[in-house]
Coordinates of C-alpha atoms in Angstrom, one line a residue:
X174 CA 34.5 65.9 93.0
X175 CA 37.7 64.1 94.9
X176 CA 40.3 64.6 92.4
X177 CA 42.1 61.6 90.7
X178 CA 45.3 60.0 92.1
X179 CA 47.6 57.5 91.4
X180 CA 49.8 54.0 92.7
X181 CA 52.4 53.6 90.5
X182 CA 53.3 50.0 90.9
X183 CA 56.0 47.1 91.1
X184 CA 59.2 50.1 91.2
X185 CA 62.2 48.8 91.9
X186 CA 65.1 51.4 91.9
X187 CA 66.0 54.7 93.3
X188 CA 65.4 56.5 90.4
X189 CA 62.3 55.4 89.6
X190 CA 60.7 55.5 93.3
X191 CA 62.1 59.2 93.0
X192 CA 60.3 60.0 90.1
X193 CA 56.8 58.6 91.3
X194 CA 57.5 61.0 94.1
X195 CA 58.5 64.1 92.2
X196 CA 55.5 63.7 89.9
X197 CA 52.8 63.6 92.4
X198 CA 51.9 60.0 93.1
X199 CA 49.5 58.8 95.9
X200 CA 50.8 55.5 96.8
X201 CA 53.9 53.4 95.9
X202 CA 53.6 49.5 95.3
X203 CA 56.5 47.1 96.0
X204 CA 55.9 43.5 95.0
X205 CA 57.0 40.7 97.4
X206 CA 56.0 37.6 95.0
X207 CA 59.5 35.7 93.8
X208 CA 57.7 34.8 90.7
X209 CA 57.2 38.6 89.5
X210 CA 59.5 40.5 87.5
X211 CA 59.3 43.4 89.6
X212 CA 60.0 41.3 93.1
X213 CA 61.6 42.9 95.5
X214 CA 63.9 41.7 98.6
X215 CA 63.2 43.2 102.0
X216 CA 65.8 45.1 102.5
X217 CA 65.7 46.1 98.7
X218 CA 62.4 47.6 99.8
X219 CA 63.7 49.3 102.9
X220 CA 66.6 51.0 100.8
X221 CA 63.2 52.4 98.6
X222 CA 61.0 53.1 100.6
X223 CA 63.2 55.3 103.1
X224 CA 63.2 57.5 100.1
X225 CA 59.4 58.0 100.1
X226 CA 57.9 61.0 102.5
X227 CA 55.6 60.6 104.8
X228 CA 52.3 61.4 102.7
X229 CA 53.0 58.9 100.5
X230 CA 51.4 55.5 101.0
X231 CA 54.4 52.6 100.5
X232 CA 52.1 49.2 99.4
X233 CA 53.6 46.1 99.4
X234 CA 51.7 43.6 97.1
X235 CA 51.6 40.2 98.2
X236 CA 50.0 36.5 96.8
X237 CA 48.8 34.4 99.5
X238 CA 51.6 35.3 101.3
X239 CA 52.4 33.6 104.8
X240 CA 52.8 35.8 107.6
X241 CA 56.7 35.9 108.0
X242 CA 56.6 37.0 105.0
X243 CA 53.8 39.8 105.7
X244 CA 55.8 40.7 108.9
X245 CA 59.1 41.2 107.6
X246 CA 57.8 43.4 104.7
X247 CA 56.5 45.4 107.7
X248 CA 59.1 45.5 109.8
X249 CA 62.2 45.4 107.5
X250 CA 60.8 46.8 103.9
X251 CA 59.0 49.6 105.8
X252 CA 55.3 49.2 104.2
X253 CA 52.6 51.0 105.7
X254 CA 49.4 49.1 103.4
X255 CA 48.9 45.7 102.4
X256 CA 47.7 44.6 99.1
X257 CA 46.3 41.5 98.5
X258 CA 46.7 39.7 94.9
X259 CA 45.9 36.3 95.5
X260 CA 43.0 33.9 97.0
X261 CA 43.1 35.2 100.4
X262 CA 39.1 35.2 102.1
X263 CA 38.1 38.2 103.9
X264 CA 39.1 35.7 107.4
X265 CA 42.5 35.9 106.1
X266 CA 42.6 39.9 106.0
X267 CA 40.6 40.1 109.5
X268 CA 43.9 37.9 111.0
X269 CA 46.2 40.2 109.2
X270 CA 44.2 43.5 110.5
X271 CA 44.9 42.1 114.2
X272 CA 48.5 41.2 113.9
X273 CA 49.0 44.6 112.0
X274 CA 46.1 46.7 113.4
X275 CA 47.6 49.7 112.2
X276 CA 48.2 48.6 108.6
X277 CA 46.1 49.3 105.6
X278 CA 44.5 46.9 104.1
X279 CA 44.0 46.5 100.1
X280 CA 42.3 43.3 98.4
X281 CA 42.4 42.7 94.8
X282 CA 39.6 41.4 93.0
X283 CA 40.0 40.0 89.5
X284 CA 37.4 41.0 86.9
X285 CA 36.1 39.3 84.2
X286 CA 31.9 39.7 84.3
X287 CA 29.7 41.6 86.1
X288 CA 29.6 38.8 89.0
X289 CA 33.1 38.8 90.1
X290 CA 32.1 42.3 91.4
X291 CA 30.0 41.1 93.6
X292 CA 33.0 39.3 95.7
X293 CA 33.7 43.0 97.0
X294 CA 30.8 42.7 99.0
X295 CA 32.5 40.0 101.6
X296 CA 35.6 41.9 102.0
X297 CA 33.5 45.4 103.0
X298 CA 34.2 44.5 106.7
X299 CA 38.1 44.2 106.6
X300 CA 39.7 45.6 103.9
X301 CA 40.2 49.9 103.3
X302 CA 40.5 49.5 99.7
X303 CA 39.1 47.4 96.6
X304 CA 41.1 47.0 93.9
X305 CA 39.6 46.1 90.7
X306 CA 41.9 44.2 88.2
X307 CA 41.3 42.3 85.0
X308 CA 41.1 38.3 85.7
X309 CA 44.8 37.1 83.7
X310 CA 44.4 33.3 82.4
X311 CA 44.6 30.4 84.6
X312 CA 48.6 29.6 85.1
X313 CA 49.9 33.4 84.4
X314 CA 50.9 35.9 87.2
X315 CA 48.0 37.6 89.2
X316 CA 48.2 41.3 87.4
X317 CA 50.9 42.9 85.7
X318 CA 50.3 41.4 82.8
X319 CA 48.6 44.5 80.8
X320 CA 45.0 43.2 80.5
X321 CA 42.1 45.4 81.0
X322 CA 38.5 44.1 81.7
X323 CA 35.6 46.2 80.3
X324 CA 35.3 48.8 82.2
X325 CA 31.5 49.2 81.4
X326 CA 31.4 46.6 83.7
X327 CA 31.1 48.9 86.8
X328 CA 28.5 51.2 85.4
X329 CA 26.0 51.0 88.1
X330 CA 27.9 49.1 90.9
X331 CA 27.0 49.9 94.7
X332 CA 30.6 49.9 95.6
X333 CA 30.9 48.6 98.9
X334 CA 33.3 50.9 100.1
X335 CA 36.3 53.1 98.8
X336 CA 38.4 51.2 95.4
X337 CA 41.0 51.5 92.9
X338 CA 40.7 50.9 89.3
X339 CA 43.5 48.6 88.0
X340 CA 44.8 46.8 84.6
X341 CA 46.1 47.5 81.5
X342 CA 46.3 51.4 82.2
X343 CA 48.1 53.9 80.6
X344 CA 48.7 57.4 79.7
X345 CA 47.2 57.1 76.7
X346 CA 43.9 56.1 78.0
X347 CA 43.5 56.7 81.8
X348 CA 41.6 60.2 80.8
X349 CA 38.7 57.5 79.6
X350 CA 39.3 55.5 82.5
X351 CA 38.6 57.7 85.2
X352 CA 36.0 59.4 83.2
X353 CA 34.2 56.3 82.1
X354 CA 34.4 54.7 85.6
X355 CA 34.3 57.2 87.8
X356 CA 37.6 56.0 90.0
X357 CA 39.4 57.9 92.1
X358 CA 42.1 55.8 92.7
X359 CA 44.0 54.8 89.4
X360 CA 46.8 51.5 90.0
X361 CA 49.6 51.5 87.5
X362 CA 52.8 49.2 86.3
X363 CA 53.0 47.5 83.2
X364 CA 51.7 51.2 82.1
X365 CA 55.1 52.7 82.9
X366 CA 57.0 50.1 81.6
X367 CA 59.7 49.7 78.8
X368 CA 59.9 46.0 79.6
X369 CA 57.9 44.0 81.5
X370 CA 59.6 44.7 85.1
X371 CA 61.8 47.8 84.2
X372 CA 59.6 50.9 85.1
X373 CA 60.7 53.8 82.6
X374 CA 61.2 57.4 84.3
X375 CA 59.4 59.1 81.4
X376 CA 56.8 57.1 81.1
X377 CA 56.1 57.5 85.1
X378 CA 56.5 61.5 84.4
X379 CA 53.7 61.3 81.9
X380 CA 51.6 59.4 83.2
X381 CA 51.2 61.2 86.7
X382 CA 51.3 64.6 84.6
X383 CA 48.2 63.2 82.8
X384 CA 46.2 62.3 86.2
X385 CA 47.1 65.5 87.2
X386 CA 45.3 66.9 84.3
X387 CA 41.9 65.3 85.1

């Protein structure tokens, strides 16, 4: 079986993009949303992910974002996968796939019953990844927020095509959610957090010391 690896998402500094790295992580997430805690500028981004070698995916996370926006995360922040957090339709991605053709493309899907899966169908298509997150409350940010759906939810699902498993993660239980769930792909951030925003090098260390125990 493909072994299980990890995004640590939302970093923000030197240390801790450096630690992600050390410790074996997958893919790195920067957040371009002003309302986040863990927002970064442009060339924030491009100061972290210059940093980050080559086989490591650099995602910047985005909520409806326009396309300056998109672009300048590109071409200044130095992003090589898109991740989609907001209300985008699978039209939106196939515009973004032509005016970045050789961009990745991740879409979030918020999870709260057994039919919100289903909207994973429309985006098989145009996006490279599905990323399965718990649904926050109406009026709160997109993810981040710690919340889990139930997992149990997935037993079963035709996934369309290659996803990530994502919200209220941990070290202390990511053993049960790859195992229960059968993801390959595990998505991290208020997991390796001290604060909401402030990603804690220890907690990253553990963490990606536990996925690479499974």
């Amino acid at each position: 079986m493909q072994r299980v690896t990890a995004k640590i998402c939302g970093l923000s500094t030197p240390e801790t993009v450096d630690a992600a790295v050390r410790h074996g992580a997958s893919h790195l997430g920067f957040v371009f949303f002003p309302k986040s805690p863990r927002n970064v500028d442009f060339e924030q981004a491009r100061s972290l992910t210059m940093r980050v070698p080559s086989h490591v995916g650099k995602v910047g996370v985005f909520v409806d974002a326009e396309d300056d926006v998109i672009d300048a995360a590109v071409r200044v922040g130095g992003v090589d996968a898109l991740q989609l957090h907001g209300k985008e339709a699978p039209a939106r991605l196939a515009a973004l796939r032509q005016r970045h053709p050789d961009i990745a493309l991740w879409k979030a899907i918020s999870v709260r019953t057994r039919a919100d899966l289903d909207a994973a169908h429309a985006y098989r298509p145009v996006a490279d990844v599905i990323l399965y997150d718990a649904k926050t409350p109406e009026g709160t940010l997109p993810g981040g927020m710690g919340l889990r759906f139930d997992w149990t939810l997935l037993d079963g699902f035709d996934h369309p095509q290659r996803w990530a498993l994502s919200g209220g993660i941990d070290a202390d239980n990511v053993e049960r959610a790859a195992g229960s769930t059968g993801a390959r792909l595990i998505d991290v951030s208020s997991g390796v957090e001290s604060a909401p925003g402030i990603k804690a090098v220890d907690k990253i260390a553990t963490f990606l010391q536990r996925i690479a125990s499974l």
